Amino acid sequence: MTAVLRAARAGVAVALVSVAGCGVPTSGVIGAGPPATGVPARTTVYFLADSGLRPVPRRPPGDESPVAAAVRLLLAGPTPAEARTLATALPAVQGRVDVSMDGDVVTVRFPAGVGRLDARAMAQLTCTVSGVLGRSPALPSAARRSGTPPVPRGTVGAVPGQVEVRAVGTTWKTLGTDVACPAG
């Protein structure tokens, strides 16, 4: 029994030495840059409810940018089950909608035949885009902490981090910002 115990101890010692002495030096934390980005596993679109905008989760396809995917999911409207309690002010769109980004400005170009978006439709579009970009609802956190009131109309970009959405048709353009987006 003693020989077996010695052999087991020797085997454990050899295993520990071989693992500890594998030649890989220890190191500190190595920075790898910002976190990975890409299409999120879930995105949120905003539909209209009796109480205002309501966030609704969706699974985006992985074949386009997260913002473009969210806009397309939003334009698809509520599912038949959701349509019992939710609605959309966005028009049915025949044709391609182009989505582009330049910093905090997102431009959504609608095809011919789509009329100007009203305030409710712009709120849906703007809050959906803002959510995808990971922005805080209502106001950027620094403005909320300082008690700064909502940005007055016509002063887009006055608050750092504010998202601006430009909806553009063939004969019209409507501008929205995320200052009125609900927490969600």
mmCIF file of C-alpha atoms in Angstrom:
data_model
loop_
_atom_site.group_PDB
_atom_site.id
_atom_site.type_symbol
_atom_site.label_atom_id
_atom_site.label_comp_id
_atom_site.label_asym_id
_atom_site.label_seq_id
_atom_site.Cartn_x
_atom_site.Cartn_y
_atom_site.Cartn_z
ATOM 1 C CA MET A 1 0.000 0.000 0.000
ATOM 2 C CA THR A 2 2.874 2.348 0.760
ATOM 3 C CA ALA A 3 4.396 1.776 -2.682
ATOM 4 C CA VAL A 4 1.082 2.561 -4.362
ATOM 5 C CA LEU A 5 0.703 5.747 -2.305
ATOM 6 C CA ARG A 6 4.264 6.832 -3.179
ATOM 7 C CA ALA A 7 3.625 6.174 -6.870
ATOM 8 C CA ALA A 8 0.404 8.200 -6.766
ATOM 9 C CA ARG A 9 2.172 11.094 -5.019
ATOM 10 C CA ALA A 10 4.966 10.984 -7.567
ATOM 11 C CA GLY A 11 2.449 10.971 -10.427
ATOM 12 C CA VAL A 12 0.658 14.013 -8.988
ATOM 13 C CA ALA A 13 3.978 15.828 -8.510
ATOM 14 C CA VAL A 14 5.052 15.114 -12.090
ATOM 15 C CA ALA A 15 1.676 16.323 -13.404
ATOM 16 C CA LEU A 16 1.884 19.562 -11.396
ATOM 17 C CA VAL A 17 5.436 20.265 -12.521
ATOM 18 C CA SER A 18 4.592 19.608 -16.157
ATOM 19 C CA VAL A 19 1.590 21.953 -16.065
ATOM 20 C CA ALA A 20 3.394 24.681 -14.131
ATOM 21 C CA GLY A 21 6.488 24.464 -16.294
ATOM 22 C CA CYS A 22 4.842 24.577 -19.694
ATOM 23 C CA GLY A 23 6.913 27.568 -20.784
ATOM 24 C CA VAL A 24 4.148 30.162 -20.956
ATOM 25 C CA PRO A 25 5.154 33.197 -18.927
ATOM 26 C CA THR A 26 2.628 34.962 -16.731
ATOM 27 C CA SER A 27 1.385 38.349 -17.822
ATOM 28 C CA GLY A 28 -0.853 41.127 -16.611
ATOM 29 C CA VAL A 29 -4.106 42.234 -18.148
ATOM 30 C CA ILE A 30 -3.724 42.818 -21.854
ATOM 31 C CA GLY A 31 -6.025 45.452 -23.364
ATOM 32 C CA ALA A 32 -7.824 44.306 -26.481
ATOM 33 C CA GLY A 33 -9.649 47.495 -27.442
ATOM 34 C CA PRO A 34 -13.360 48.194 -27.299
ATOM 35 C CA PRO A 35 -15.916 45.409 -26.880
ATOM 36 C CA ALA A 36 -16.956 43.503 -29.943
ATOM 37 C CA THR A 37 -19.828 44.979 -31.917
ATOM 38 C CA GLY A 38 -22.152 43.644 -34.524
ATOM 39 C CA VAL A 39 -25.757 42.708 -34.917
ATOM 40 C CA PRO A 40 -27.208 42.300 -31.446
ATOM 41 C CA ALA A 41 -29.018 39.097 -30.565
ATOM 42 C CA ARG A 42 -32.071 41.260 -29.935
ATOM 43 C CA THR A 43 -33.059 44.752 -30.945
ATOM 44 C CA THR A 44 -35.921 46.976 -29.840
ATOM 45 C CA VAL A 45 -38.401 48.722 -32.093
ATOM 46 C CA TYR A 46 -41.041 51.178 -30.911
ATOM 47 C CA PHE A 47 -44.741 50.902 -31.711
ATOM 48 C CA LEU A 48 -47.676 53.038 -30.607
ATOM 49 C CA ALA A 49 -49.808 52.055 -27.627
ATOM 50 C CA ASP A 50 -52.576 53.944 -25.847
ATOM 51 C CA SER A 51 -49.999 55.185 -23.346
ATOM 52 C CA GLY A 52 -47.443 56.331 -25.954
ATOM 53 C CA LEU A 53 -44.459 54.539 -27.430
ATOM 54 C CA ARG A 54 -43.888 50.971 -26.332
ATOM 55 C CA PRO A 55 -40.603 49.074 -26.830
ATOM 56 C CA VAL A 56 -40.992 45.684 -28.514
ATOM 57 C CA PRO A 57 -38.110 43.189 -28.866
ATOM 58 C CA ARG A 58 -37.234 41.751 -32.263
ATOM 59 C CA ARG A 59 -34.573 39.366 -33.572
ATOM 60 C CA PRO A 60 -32.697 41.108 -36.378
ATOM 61 C CA PRO A 61 -31.319 39.250 -39.370
ATOM 62 C CA GLY A 62 -27.542 39.093 -39.410
ATOM 63 C CA ASP A 63 -27.079 40.239 -42.984
ATOM 64 C CA GLU A 64 -27.105 44.046 -42.602
ATOM 65 C CA SER A 65 -26.094 46.797 -40.203
ATOM 66 C CA PRO A 66 -27.923 46.823 -36.849
ATOM 67 C CA VAL A 67 -29.522 50.215 -37.588
ATOM 68 C CA ALA A 68 -30.741 49.201 -41.058
ATOM 69 C CA ALA A 69 -32.076 45.915 -39.664
ATOM 70 C CA ALA A 70 -33.996 47.711 -36.906
ATOM 71 C CA VAL A 71 -35.506 50.191 -39.385
ATOM 72 C CA ARG A 72 -36.677 47.342 -41.623
ATOM 73 C CA LEU A 73 -38.153 45.478 -38.634
ATOM 74 C CA LEU A 74 -39.933 48.657 -37.537
ATOM 75 C CA LEU A 75 -41.357 49.246 -41.023
ATOM 76 C CA ALA A 76 -42.711 45.674 -41.034
ATOM 77 C CA GLY A 77 -45.091 46.800 -38.284
ATOM 78 C CA PRO A 78 -46.528 44.906 -35.342
ATOM 79 C CA THR A 79 -47.285 41.199 -35.681
ATOM 80 C CA PRO A 80 -50.956 40.229 -35.943
ATOM 81 C CA ALA A 81 -50.973 39.335 -32.227
ATOM 82 C CA GLU A 82 -49.320 42.653 -31.301
ATOM 83 C CA ALA A 83 -51.715 44.600 -33.549
ATOM 84 C CA ARG A 84 -54.481 44.003 -30.985
ATOM 85 C CA THR A 85 -52.800 46.493 -28.644
ATOM 86 C CA LEU A 86 -50.106 48.190 -30.743
ATOM 87 C CA ALA A 87 -50.120 50.266 -33.928
ATOM 88 C CA THR A 88 -47.724 52.130 -36.168
ATOM 89 C CA ALA A 89 -47.859 55.593 -37.692
ATOM 90 C CA LEU A 90 -45.287 54.611 -40.300
ATOM 91 C CA PRO A 91 -46.594 54.093 -43.833
ATOM 92 C CA ALA A 92 -46.492 50.834 -45.723
ATOM 93 C CA VAL A 93 -43.417 51.111 -47.909
ATOM 94 C CA GLN A 94 -43.160 49.596 -51.355
ATOM 95 C CA GLY A 95 -39.540 49.558 -52.470
ATOM 96 C CA ARG A 96 -36.174 49.882 -50.837
ATOM 97 C CA VAL A 97 -35.449 52.092 -47.837
ATOM 98 C CA ASP A 98 -31.806 53.181 -47.637
ATOM 99 C CA VAL A 99 -30.249 53.749 -44.221
ATOM 100 C CA SER A 100 -26.917 55.537 -43.784
ATOM 101 C CA MET A 101 -24.969 56.871 -40.804
ATOM 102 C CA ASP A 102 -22.563 59.733 -40.311
ATOM 103 C CA GLY A 103 -21.607 59.974 -36.648
ATOM 104 C CA ASP A 104 -24.757 60.630 -34.609
ATOM 105 C CA VAL A 105 -26.788 61.421 -37.733
ATOM 106 C CA VAL A 106 -28.822 58.631 -39.332
ATOM 107 C CA THR A 107 -30.498 59.254 -42.673
ATOM 108 C CA VAL A 108 -33.412 57.080 -43.773
ATOM 109 C CA ARG A 109 -34.304 57.583 -47.446
ATOM 110 C CA PHE A 110 -37.780 56.480 -48.471
ATOM 111 C CA PRO A 111 -38.752 55.566 -52.041
ATOM 112 C CA ALA A 112 -41.094 57.613 -54.225
ATOM 113 C CA GLY A 113 -44.706 57.556 -53.159
ATOM 114 C CA VAL A 114 -44.086 57.711 -49.410
ATOM 115 C CA GLY A 115 -45.564 60.833 -47.849
ATOM 116 C CA ARG A 116 -43.996 63.012 -45.167
ATOM 117 C CA LEU A 117 -43.765 61.298 -41.777
ATOM 118 C CA ASP A 118 -45.819 62.836 -38.980
ATOM 119 C CA ALA A 119 -44.545 63.416 -35.421
ATOM 120 C CA ARG A 120 -45.659 59.996 -34.159
ATOM 121 C CA ALA A 121 -43.960 58.172 -37.044
ATOM 122 C CA MET A 122 -40.769 60.187 -36.483
ATOM 123 C CA ALA A 123 -40.865 59.333 -32.768
ATOM 124 C CA GLN A 124 -41.086 55.625 -33.602
ATOM 125 C CA LEU A 125 -38.235 55.859 -36.082
ATOM 126 C CA THR A 126 -36.006 58.064 -33.936
ATOM 127 C CA CYS A 127 -36.416 56.061 -30.723
ATOM 128 C CA THR A 128 -35.798 52.780 -32.551
ATOM 129 C CA VAL A 129 -32.574 54.133 -34.076
ATOM 130 C CA SER A 130 -31.473 55.677 -30.778
ATOM 131 C CA GLY A 131 -32.002 52.374 -28.972
ATOM 132 C CA VAL A 132 -29.931 50.453 -31.510
ATOM 133 C CA LEU A 133 -27.108 52.953 -31.119
ATOM 134 C CA GLY A 134 -27.203 52.327 -27.368
ATOM 135 C CA ARG A 135 -28.130 55.875 -26.453
ATOM 136 C CA SER A 136 -29.844 56.821 -23.243
ATOM 137 C CA PRO A 137 -33.465 57.719 -23.684
ATOM 138 C CA ALA A 138 -34.720 61.279 -23.265
ATOM 139 C CA LEU A 139 -31.411 63.079 -22.727
ATOM 140 C CA PRO A 140 -27.764 62.071 -22.500
ATOM 141 C CA SER A 141 -26.844 61.253 -18.906
ATOM 142 C CA ALA A 142 -24.737 64.396 -18.388
ATOM 143 C CA ALA A 143 -27.706 66.573 -19.363
ATOM 144 C CA ARG A 144 -30.047 64.583 -17.085
ATOM 145 C CA ARG A 145 -27.676 64.974 -14.128
ATOM 146 C CA SER A 146 -27.321 68.704 -14.706
ATOM 147 C CA GLY A 147 -31.075 69.208 -14.935
ATOM 148 C CA THR A 148 -30.759 70.662 -18.441
ATOM 149 C CA PRO A 149 -34.218 70.907 -20.040
ATOM 150 C CA PRO A 150 -34.926 69.171 -23.348
ATOM 151 C CA VAL A 151 -33.127 70.694 -26.319
ATOM 152 C CA PRO A 152 -35.295 73.349 -28.008
ATOM 153 C CA ARG A 153 -36.512 72.684 -31.526
ATOM 154 C CA GLY A 154 -33.952 73.618 -34.168
ATOM 155 C CA THR A 155 -30.845 73.114 -32.013
ATOM 156 C CA VAL A 156 -29.879 69.616 -33.106
ATOM 157 C CA GLY A 157 -26.438 68.627 -31.955
ATOM 158 C CA ALA A 158 -26.452 71.029 -28.989
ATOM 159 C CA VAL A 159 -26.252 68.100 -26.572
ATOM 160 C CA PRO A 160 -23.258 65.805 -27.157
ATOM 161 C CA GLY A 161 -24.343 62.268 -27.957
ATOM 162 C CA GLN A 162 -27.794 63.284 -29.160
ATOM 163 C CA VAL A 163 -29.019 61.168 -32.046
ATOM 164 C CA GLU A 164 -30.481 62.936 -35.071
ATOM 165 C CA VAL A 165 -32.636 61.046 -37.555
ATOM 166 C CA ARG A 166 -33.348 62.494 -40.983
ATOM 167 C CA ALA A 167 -36.268 60.909 -42.823
ATOM 168 C CA VAL A 168 -36.046 61.862 -46.483
ATOM 169 C CA GLY A 169 -38.610 61.355 -49.245
ATOM 170 C CA THR A 170 -38.471 62.469 -52.855
ATOM 171 C CA THR A 171 -40.013 65.878 -52.082
ATOM 172 C CA TRP A 172 -39.730 66.213 -48.309
ATOM 173 C CA LYS A 173 -37.377 65.900 -45.323
ATOM 174 C CA THR A 174 -38.303 65.527 -41.643
ATOM 175 C CA LEU A 175 -35.891 65.763 -38.739
ATOM 176 C CA GLY A 176 -36.169 64.025 -35.367
ATOM 177 C CA THR A 177 -33.986 63.807 -32.260
ATOM 178 C CA ASP A 178 -33.989 61.350 -29.400
ATOM 179 C CA VAL A 179 -34.736 63.911 -26.678
ATOM 180 C CA ALA A 180 -38.276 62.588 -26.209
ATOM 181 C CA CYS A 181 -37.593 58.849 -26.365
ATOM 182 C CA PRO A 182 -38.998 56.834 -23.445
ATOM 183 C CA ALA A 183 -36.885 54.658 -21.193
ATOM 184 C CA GLY A 184 -37.261 51.187 -22.467
#
